[in-house]
Coordinates of C-alpha atoms in Angstrom, one line a residue:
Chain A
X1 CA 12.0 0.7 124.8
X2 CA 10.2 -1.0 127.8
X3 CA 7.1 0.4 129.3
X4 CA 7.9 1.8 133.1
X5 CA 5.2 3.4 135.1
X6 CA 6.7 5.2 138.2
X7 CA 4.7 5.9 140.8
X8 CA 5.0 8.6 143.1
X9 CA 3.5 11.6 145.3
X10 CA 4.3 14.5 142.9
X11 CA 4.2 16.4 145.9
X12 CA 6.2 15.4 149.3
X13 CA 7.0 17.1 152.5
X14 CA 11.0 17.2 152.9
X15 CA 11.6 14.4 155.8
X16 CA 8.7 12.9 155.5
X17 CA 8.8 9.3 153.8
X18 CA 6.8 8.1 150.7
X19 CA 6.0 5.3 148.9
X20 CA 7.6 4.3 145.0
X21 CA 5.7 2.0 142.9
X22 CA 8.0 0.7 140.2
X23 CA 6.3 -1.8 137.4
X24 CA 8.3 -2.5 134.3
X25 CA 7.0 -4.3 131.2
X26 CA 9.5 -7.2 130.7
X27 CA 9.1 -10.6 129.9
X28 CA 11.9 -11.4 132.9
X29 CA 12.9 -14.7 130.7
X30 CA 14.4 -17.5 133.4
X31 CA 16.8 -18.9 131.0
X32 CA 15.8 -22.4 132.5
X33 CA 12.7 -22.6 130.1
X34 CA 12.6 -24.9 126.7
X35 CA 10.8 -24.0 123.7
X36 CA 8.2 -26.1 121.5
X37 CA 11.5 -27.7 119.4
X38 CA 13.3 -28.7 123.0
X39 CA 16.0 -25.7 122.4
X40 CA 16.7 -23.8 125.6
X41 CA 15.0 -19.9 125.6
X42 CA 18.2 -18.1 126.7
X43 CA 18.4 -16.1 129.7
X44 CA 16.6 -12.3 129.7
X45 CA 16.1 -11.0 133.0
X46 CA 16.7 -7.0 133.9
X47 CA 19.6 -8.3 136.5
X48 CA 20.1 -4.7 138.0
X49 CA 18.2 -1.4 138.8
X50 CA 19.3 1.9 140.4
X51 CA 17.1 4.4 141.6
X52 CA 18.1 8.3 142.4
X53 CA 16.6 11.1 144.1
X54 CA 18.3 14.3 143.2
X55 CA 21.4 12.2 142.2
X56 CA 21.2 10.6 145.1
X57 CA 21.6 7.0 145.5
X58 CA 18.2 5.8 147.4
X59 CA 17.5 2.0 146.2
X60 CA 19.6 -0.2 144.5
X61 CA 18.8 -3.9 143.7
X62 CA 20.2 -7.2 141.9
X63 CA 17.4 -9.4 140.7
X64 CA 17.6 -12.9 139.8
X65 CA 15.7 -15.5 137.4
X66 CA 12.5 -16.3 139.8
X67 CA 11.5 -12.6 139.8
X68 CA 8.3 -12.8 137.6
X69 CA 7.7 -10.9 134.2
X70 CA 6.8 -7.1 134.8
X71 CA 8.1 -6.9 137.8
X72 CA 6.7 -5.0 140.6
X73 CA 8.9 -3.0 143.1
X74 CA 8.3 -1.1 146.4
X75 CA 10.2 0.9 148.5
X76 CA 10.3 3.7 150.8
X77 CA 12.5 7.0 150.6
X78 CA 12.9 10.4 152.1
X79 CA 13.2 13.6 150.3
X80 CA 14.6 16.8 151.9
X81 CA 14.9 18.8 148.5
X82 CA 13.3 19.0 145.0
X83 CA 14.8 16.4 142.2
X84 CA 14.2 14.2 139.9
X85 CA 13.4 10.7 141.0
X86 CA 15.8 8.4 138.2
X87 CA 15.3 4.6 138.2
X88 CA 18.1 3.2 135.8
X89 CA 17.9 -0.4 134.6
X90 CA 19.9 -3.0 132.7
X91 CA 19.2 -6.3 131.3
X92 CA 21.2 -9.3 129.9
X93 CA 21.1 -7.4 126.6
X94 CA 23.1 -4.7 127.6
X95 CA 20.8 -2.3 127.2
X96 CA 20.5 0.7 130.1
X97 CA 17.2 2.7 130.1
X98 CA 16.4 5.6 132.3
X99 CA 13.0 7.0 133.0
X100 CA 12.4 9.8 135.7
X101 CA 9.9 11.6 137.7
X102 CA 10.0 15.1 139.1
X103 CA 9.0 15.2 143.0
X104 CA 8.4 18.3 144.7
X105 CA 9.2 19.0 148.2
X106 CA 6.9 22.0 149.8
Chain B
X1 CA -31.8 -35.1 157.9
X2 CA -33.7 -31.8 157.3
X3 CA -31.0 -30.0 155.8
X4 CA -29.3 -33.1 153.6
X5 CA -32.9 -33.6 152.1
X6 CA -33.4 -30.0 151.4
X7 CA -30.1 -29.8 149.9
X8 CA -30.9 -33.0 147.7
X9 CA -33.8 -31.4 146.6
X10 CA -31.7 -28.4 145.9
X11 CA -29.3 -29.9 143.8
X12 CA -32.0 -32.0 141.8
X13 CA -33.2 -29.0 140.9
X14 CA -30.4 -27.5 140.3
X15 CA -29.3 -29.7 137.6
X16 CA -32.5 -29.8 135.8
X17 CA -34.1 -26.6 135.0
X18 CA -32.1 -23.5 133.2
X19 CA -30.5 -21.4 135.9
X20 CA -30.6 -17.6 135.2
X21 CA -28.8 -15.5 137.8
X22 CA -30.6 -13.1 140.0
X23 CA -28.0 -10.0 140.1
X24 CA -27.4 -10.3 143.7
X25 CA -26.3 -14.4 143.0
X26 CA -23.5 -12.7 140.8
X27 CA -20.2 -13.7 141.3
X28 CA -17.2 -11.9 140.0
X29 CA -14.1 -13.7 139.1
X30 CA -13.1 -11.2 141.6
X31 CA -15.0 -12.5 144.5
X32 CA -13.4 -15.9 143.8
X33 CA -9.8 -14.7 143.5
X34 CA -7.6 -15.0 146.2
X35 CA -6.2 -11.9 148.7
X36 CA -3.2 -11.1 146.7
X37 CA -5.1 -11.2 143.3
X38 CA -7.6 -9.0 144.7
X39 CA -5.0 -6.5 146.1
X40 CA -3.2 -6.6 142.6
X41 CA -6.5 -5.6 140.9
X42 CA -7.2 -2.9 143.7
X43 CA -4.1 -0.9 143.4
X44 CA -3.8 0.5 140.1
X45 CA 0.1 1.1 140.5
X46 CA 0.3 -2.6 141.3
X47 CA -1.8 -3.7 138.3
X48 CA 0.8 -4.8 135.5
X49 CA -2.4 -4.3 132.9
X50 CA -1.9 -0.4 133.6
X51 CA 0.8 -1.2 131.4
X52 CA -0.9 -1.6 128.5
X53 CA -3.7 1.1 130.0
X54 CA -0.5 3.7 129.3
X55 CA 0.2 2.4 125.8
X56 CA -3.5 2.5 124.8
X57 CA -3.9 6.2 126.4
X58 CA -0.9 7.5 124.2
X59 CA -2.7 5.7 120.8
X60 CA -5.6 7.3 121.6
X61 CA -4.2 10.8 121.3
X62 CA -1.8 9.0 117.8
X63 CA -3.0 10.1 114.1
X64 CA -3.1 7.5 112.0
X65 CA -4.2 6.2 108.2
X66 CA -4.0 8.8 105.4
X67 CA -6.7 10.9 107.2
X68 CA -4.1 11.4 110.2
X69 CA -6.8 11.6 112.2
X70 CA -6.4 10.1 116.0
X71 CA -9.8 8.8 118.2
X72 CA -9.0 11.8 120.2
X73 CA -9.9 14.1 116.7
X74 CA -13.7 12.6 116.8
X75 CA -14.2 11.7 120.6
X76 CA -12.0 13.9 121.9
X77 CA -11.5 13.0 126.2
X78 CA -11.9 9.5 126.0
X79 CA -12.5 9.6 130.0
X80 CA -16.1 11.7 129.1
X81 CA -17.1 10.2 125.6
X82 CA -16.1 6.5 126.7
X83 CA -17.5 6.4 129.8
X84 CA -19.5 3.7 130.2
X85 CA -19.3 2.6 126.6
X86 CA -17.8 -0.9 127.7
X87 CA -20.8 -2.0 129.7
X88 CA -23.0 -1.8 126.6
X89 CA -20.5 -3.8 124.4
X90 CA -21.1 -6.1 122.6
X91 CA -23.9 -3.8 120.9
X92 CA -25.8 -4.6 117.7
X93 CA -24.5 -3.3 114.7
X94 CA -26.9 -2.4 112.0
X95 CA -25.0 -2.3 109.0
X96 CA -23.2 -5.9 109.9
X97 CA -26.2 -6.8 111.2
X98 CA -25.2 -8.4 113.9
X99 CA -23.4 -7.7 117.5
X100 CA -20.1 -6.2 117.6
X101 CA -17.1 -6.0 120.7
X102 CA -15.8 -3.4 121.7
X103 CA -12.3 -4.4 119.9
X104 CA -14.3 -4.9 117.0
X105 CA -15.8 -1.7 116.9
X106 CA -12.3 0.0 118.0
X107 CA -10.7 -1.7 114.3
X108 CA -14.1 -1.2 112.9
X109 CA -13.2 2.6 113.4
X110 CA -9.8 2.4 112.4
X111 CA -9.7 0.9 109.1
X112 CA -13.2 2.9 108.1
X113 CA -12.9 6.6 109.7
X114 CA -8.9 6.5 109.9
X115 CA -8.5 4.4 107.1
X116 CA -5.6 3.1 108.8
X117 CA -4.7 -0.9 108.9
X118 CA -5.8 -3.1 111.5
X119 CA -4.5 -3.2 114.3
X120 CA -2.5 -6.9 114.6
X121 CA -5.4 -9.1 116.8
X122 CA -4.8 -9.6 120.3
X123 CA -2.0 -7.6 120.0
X124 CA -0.5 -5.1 123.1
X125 CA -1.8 -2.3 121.1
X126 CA -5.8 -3.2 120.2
X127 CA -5.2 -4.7 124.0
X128 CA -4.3 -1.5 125.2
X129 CA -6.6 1.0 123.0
X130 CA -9.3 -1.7 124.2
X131 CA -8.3 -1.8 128.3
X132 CA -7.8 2.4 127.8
X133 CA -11.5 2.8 127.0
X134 CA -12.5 -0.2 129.2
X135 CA -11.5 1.6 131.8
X136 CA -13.6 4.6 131.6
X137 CA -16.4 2.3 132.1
X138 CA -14.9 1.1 135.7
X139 CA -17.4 0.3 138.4
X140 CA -20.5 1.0 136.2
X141 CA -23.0 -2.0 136.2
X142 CA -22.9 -4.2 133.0
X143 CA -25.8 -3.6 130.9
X144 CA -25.7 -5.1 127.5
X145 CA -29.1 -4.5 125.9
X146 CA -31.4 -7.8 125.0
X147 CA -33.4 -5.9 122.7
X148 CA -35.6 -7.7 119.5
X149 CA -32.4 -7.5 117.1
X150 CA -29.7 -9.2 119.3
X151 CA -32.1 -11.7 120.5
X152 CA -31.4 -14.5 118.0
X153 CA -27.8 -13.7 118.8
X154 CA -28.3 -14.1 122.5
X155 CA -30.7 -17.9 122.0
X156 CA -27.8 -18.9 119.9
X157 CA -25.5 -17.8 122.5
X158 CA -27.1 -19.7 125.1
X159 CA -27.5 -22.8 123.0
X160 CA -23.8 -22.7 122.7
X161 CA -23.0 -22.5 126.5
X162 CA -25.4 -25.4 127.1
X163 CA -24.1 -27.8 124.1
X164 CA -21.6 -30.5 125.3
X165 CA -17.8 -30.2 123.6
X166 CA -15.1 -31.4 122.4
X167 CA -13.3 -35.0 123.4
X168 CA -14.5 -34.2 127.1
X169 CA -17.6 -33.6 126.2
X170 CA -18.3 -30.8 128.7
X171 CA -20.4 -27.8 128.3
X172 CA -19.8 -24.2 129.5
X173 CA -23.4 -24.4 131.8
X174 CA -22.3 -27.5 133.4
X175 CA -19.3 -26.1 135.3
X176 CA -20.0 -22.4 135.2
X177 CA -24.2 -22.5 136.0
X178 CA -24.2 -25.7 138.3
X179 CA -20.9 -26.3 139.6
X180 CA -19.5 -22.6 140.4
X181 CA -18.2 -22.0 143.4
X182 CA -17.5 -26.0 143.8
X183 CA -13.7 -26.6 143.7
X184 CA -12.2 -27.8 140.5
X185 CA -8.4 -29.4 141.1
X186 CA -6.6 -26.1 143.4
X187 CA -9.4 -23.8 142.0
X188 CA -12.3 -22.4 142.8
X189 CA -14.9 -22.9 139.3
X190 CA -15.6 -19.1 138.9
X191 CA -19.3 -18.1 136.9
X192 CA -17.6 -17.2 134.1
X193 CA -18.7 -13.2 134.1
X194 CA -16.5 -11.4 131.5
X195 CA -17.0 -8.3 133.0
X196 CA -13.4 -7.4 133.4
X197 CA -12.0 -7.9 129.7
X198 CA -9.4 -7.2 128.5
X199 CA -7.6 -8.6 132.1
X200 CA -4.4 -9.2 132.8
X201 CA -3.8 -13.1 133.7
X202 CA -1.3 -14.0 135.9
X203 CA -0.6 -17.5 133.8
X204 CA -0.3 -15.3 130.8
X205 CA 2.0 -13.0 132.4
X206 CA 0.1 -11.1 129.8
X207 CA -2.8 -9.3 128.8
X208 CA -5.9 -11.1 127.0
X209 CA -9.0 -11.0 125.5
X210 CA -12.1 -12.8 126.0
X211 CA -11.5 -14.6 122.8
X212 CA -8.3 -15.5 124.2
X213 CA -9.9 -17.2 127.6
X214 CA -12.2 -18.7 125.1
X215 CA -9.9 -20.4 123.1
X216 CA -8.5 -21.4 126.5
X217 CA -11.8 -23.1 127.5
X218 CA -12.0 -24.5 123.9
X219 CA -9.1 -26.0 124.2
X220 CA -9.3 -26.7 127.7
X221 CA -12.2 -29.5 126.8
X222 CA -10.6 -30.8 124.0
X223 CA -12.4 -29.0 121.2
X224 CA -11.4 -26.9 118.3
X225 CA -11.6 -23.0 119.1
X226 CA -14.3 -21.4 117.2
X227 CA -12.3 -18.6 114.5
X228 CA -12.0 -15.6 116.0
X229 CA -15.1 -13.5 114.7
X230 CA -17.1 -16.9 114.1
X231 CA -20.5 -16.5 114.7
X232 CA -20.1 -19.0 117.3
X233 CA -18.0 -16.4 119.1
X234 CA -19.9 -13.2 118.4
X235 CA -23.0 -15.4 120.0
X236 CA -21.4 -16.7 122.8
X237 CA -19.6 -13.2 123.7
X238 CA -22.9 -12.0 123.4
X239 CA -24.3 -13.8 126.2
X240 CA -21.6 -14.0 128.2
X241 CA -21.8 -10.4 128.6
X242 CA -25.8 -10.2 128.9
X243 CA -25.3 -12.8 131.7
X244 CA -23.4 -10.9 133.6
X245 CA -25.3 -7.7 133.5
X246 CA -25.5 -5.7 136.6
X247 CA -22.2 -6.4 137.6
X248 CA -19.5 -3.9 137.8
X249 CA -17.2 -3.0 135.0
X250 CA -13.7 -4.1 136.7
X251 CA -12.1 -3.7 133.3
X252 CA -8.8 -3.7 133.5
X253 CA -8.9 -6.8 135.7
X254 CA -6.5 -9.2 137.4
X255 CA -7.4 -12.5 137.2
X256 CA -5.1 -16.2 138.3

């Protein structure tokens, strides 16, 4: 299970844009790295990550081996009713983990 | 010519007499970090170490040993018992009889009131539990007491920072007291204030501890690194703290 702190206004005004603060807790391995006995440290990036607001698709992004470890992401979106914000992640692994916030609109 | 003999003068003095900081000389790593660093540090959804901040909030509130007790049973809201419990760390112990850190003190309370294991050193959780409380002490002034019992602790801590080490043969004192601020390689020599431990470092891509960054500086001049709880390092974490006193509690920091 990797560590994912979301952050956004619990509370937003529908129409008005607000901020999301994604940082996940991942080593984002490059692949292109050597350990102490010369063998190459296999690739173990999180290559893909979706992000919903009340289903909705708002942010979607591929990232690549030169994103650092515990990667930080920004990004703006709009919400016009009350939902779950869902940001949905896979890594080289396979493995798919969701983590979600409730947003209000008043 | 004024100024060039003044500043002679200044720098003859400078490297021989003992320099002791006045508070308002104080430098944090912070000051010394670059824009981006600084904005990393400022913005606690930006700061990766939150991370671990998270991890160590949820232990705090976790039972463990056969007493299934949690440090929220005894202290209950860490954000009013711990607050400012960090700036006084290390604090002298009097059953050990000597100083203790604040992770000390954290396992010292596990394996004796939870009766639970140790936590694995310098691992995320100890890192976390430690960075949790750490926080609570945020933007209070350092103020590690010099009183009679820790004062052979704090000599022996200076003694250490002064004494030349390791193949290089460098001291802490003769970088961090006389050459701080000068440039060293890309970097800017920082005073060496551990006021924001346990910080996330951006060449660790990871959390650390002071012992960590003193291993680093060990190792950095070519010596062996002290054992972790050595006397050497108890001392020496002793004065580091007491040396930065009056500075704010950044803990948890972000640091290059």
């Amino acid at each position: 299970m990797v560590r994912v702190l979301i952050n956004a206004p619990k509370q937003v005004r529908a129409g008005q844009a607000f901020e999301v603060k994604l940082l996940i807790n991942h080593p984002m391995e490059s692949g292109q790295r050597r350990d102490t006995f010369g063998q190459a440290i296999p690739r173990e990036i999180i290559h893909s990550i979706t992000c919903t607001l009340g289903g909705q698709e708002v942010f979607q992004a591929d990232l690549f081996p030169a994103i650092s470890a515990n990667p930080f992401l920004a990004f703006w979106a709009v919400a016009t009713q009350s939902g779950d914000l869902t940001i949905r992640f896979t890594d080289d692994q396979g493995t798919t983990q969701t983590d979600s916030v409730a947003i209000a609109v008043v | 010519m004024i100024g060039r003999a003044t500043l002679a003068v200044a720098m003859l003095l400078g490297f021989g007499t003992d320099i002791v900081l006045a508070t308002d000389a104080k430098r944090s790593g912070y000051d010394d970090a670059s824009a981006e660093t600084r904005a990393m540090q400022d913005d606690d959804a930006a700061n990766p170490a939150f991370l671990w901040v998270a991890q160590g909030e949820s232990l705090w509130s976790t039972p463990a040993g056969p007493s299934a007790r949690s440090c929220a049973s005894c202290h209950q809201d860490a954000r009013i018992s711990m607050r400012g419990v960090a700036a006084r760390h290390p604090k002298f112990d009097p059953t050990l009889g000597r100083p203790i850190s604040l992770e000390a003190r954290i396992q010292q309370c596990r394996t004796e009131r939870q009766g639970a294991p140790a936590l694995p050193p310098e691992g995320d959780s100890i890192l976390g539990l430690t960075a949790y409380v750490g926080l609570q002490s945020r933007g209070m002034p350092m103020a590690v007491a010099d009183d009679p019992p820790v004062r052979p602790f704090l000599d022996a801590g200076q003694r250490l920072f002064e004494t030349r080490m390791g193949q290089l043969n460098l001291s802490c004192a003769q970088c961090h007291d006389r050459l701080a601020g000068q440039r060293l390689a890309g970097s800017t020599i920082p005073q060496a204030h551990p006021n924001g431990y346990p910080l996330y470092r951006l060449e660790w891509q990871g959390m650390g501890s002071l012992y960590r960054r003193l291993r680093n500086c060990l190792t950095g001049v070519r010596a062996e690194p002290f054992p972790p709880d050595s006397p050497e390092v108890v001392a020496l974490s002793l004065y580091l703290a007491w040396r930065a006193n009056g500075l704010k509690v950044e803990t948890p920091a972000v640091r290059p």
